Coordinates of C-alpha atoms and ligand atoms in Angstrom, one line a residue:
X207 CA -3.7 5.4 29.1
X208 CA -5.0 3.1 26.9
X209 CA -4.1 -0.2 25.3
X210 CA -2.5 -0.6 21.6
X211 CA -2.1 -3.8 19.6
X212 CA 0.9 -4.3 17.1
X213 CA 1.2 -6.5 13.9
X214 CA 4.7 -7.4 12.0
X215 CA 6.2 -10.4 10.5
X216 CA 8.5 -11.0 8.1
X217 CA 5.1 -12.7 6.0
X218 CA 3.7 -9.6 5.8
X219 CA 5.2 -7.8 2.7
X220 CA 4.4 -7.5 -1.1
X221 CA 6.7 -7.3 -3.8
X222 CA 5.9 -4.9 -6.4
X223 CA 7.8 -2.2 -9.0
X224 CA 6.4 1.2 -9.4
X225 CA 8.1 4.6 -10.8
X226 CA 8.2 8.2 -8.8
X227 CA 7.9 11.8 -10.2
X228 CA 11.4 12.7 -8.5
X229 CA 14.3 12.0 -7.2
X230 CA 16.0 11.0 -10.9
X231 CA 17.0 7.2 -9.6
X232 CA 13.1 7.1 -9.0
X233 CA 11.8 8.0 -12.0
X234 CA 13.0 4.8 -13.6
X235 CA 11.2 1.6 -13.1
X236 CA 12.2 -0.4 -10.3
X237 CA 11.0 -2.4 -7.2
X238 CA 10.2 -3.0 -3.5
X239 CA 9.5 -5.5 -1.0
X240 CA 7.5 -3.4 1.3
X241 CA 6.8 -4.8 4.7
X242 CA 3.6 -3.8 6.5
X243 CA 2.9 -3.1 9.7
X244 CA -0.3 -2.1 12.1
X245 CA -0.8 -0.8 15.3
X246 CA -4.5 -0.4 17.0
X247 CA -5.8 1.4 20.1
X248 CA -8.3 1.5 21.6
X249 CA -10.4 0.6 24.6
X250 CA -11.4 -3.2 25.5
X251 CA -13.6 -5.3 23.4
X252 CA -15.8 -8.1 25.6
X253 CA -13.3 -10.1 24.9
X254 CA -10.6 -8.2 26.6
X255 CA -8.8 -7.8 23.4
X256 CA -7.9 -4.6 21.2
X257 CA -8.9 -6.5 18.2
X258 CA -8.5 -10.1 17.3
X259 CA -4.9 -10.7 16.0
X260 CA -5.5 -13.6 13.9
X261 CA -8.2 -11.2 12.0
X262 CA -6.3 -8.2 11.9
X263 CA -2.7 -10.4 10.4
X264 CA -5.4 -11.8 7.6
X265 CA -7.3 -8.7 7.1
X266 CA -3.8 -6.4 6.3
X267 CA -2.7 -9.9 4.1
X268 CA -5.7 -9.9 2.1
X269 CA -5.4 -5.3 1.8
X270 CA -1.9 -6.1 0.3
X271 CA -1.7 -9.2 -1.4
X272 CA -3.7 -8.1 -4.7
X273 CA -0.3 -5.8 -5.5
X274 CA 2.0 -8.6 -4.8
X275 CA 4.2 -9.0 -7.9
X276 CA 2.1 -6.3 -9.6
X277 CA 3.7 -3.1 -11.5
X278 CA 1.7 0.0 -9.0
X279 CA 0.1 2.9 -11.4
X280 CA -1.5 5.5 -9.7
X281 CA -4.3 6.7 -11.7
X282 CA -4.7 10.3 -9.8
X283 CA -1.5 11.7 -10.9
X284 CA -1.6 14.8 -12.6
X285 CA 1.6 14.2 -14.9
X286 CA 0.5 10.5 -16.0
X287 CA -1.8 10.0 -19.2
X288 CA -3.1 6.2 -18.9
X289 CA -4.5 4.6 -21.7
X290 CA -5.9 1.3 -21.8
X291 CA -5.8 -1.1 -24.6
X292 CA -7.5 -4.1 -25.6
X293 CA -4.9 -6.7 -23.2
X294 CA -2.5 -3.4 -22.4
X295 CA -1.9 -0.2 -20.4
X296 CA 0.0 2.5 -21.8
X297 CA 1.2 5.2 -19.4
X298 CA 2.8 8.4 -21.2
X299 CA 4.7 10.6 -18.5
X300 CA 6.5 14.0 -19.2
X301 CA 9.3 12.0 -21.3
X302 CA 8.8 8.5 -21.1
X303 CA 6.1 5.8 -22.1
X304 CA 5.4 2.4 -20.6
X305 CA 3.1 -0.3 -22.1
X306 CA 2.3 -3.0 -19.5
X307 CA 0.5 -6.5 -20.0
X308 CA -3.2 -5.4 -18.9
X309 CA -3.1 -8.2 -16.2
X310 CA 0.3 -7.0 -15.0
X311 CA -0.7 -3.9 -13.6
X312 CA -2.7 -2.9 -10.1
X313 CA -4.6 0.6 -10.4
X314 CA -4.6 2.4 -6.9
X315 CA -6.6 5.4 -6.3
X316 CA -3.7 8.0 -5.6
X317 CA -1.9 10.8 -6.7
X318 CA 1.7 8.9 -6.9
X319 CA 2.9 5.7 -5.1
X320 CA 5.1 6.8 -2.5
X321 CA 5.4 4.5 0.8
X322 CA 3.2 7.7 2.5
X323 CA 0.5 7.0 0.2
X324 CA 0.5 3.6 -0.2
X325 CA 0.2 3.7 3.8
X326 CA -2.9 5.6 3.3
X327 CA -4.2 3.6 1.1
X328 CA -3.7 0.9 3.6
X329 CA -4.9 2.8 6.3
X330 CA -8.2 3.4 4.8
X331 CA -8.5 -0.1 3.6
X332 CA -8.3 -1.2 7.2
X333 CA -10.4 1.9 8.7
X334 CA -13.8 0.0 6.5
X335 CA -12.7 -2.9 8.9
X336 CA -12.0 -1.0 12.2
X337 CA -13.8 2.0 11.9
X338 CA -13.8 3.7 15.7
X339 CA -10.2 2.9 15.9
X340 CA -6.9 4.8 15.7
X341 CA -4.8 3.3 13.4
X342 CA -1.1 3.4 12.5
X343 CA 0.3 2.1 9.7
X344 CA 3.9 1.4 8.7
X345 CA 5.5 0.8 4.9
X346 CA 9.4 0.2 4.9
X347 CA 10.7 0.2 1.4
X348 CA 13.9 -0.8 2.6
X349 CA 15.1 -1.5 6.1
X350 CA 16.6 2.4 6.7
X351 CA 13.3 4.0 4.6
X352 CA 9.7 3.8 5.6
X353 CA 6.9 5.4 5.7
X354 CA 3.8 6.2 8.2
X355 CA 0.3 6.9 8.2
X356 CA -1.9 7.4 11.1
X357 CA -5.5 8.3 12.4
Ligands
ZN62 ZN1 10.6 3.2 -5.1

C-alpha cells in the first residue's frame, strides 16, 4: 500500500507533426495533439504530500512545451540521414526527403517518435526531477490510442 499522485488536464498537451517508419499512413507527414499525463508514488514527504502538484503540472508543461508546434525528428534512427544546413534540416529516409526551416524542427534523442518513446523521453525528463520515484507516464495520440511508459 502506498500513496500515488495523478496529473491530467486538457492544458497539458502539445501539438506537433512527426513521420513513422511503418504503418504506410504513418510514414507521411502528419500531426498530433498529444495529451500528457503523470502519475507518482511514493511514500510521504514532510508535507504529507506525494509531490507538490502545482510543481509537478509546471514541471511536465515546461518537459513538453519546447515541441509544441514543432516538426519531431529523431536523430537515433538508423534509416534517417539528417543534414543540417546553414537556416535548414534536410532529412533523407529510404525514399523520401524533407527539408525543414532550421527553427521549425525539435531534435529528440531517440530511435523514432512513437507515443512509447516520446513517453520515455518524458519519463526521463521528469525522473532528473523526481529521482527515487516510480513514475508513470501517459501519451494519447488520439483519444482511442496512447501510449505508456513506467518505472
Ligand atoms: Zn503519428
Amino acid at each position: 500500500m502506498g500513496f500515488k499522485v495523478f496529473v491530467e488536464s486538457s492544458e497539458i498537451k502539445f501539438s506537433a507533426c512527426h513521420f513513422l517508419k511503418e504503418p504506410l499512413q504513418c510514414t507521411r507527414l502528419h500531426g498530433h495533439n498529444y495529451y500528457v499525463s503523470v502519475e507518482i508514488s511514493d511514500k510521504l514527504n514532510e508535507n504529507n504530500f506525494v509531490v507538490d502538484f502545482i510543481d509537478l503540472k509546471e514541471n511536465l508543461i515546461s518537459i513538453i512545451k519546447p515541441m509544441d508546434h514543432y516538426v519531431l525528428i529523431p536523430t537515433k534512427s538508423d534509416e534517417l540521414e539528417i543534414r543540417e544546413e546553414k537556416d535548414s534540416i534536410e532529412i533523407i529516409g529510404s525514399n523520401k526527403r524533407y527539408v525543414f526551416p532550421r527553427e521549425d524542427v525539435f531534435f529528440l534523442p531517440l530511435p523514432a517518435t512513437t507515443s512509447e518513446l516520446l513517453a520515455k523521453y518524458i519519463h526521463e525528463k521528469l525522473k532528473e526531477i523526481y529521482r527515487n520515484k516510480k513514475i508513470s507516464v501517459k501519451v494519447e495520440e488520439s483519444k482511442s490510442t496512447m501510449a505508456f511508459f513506467e518505472e
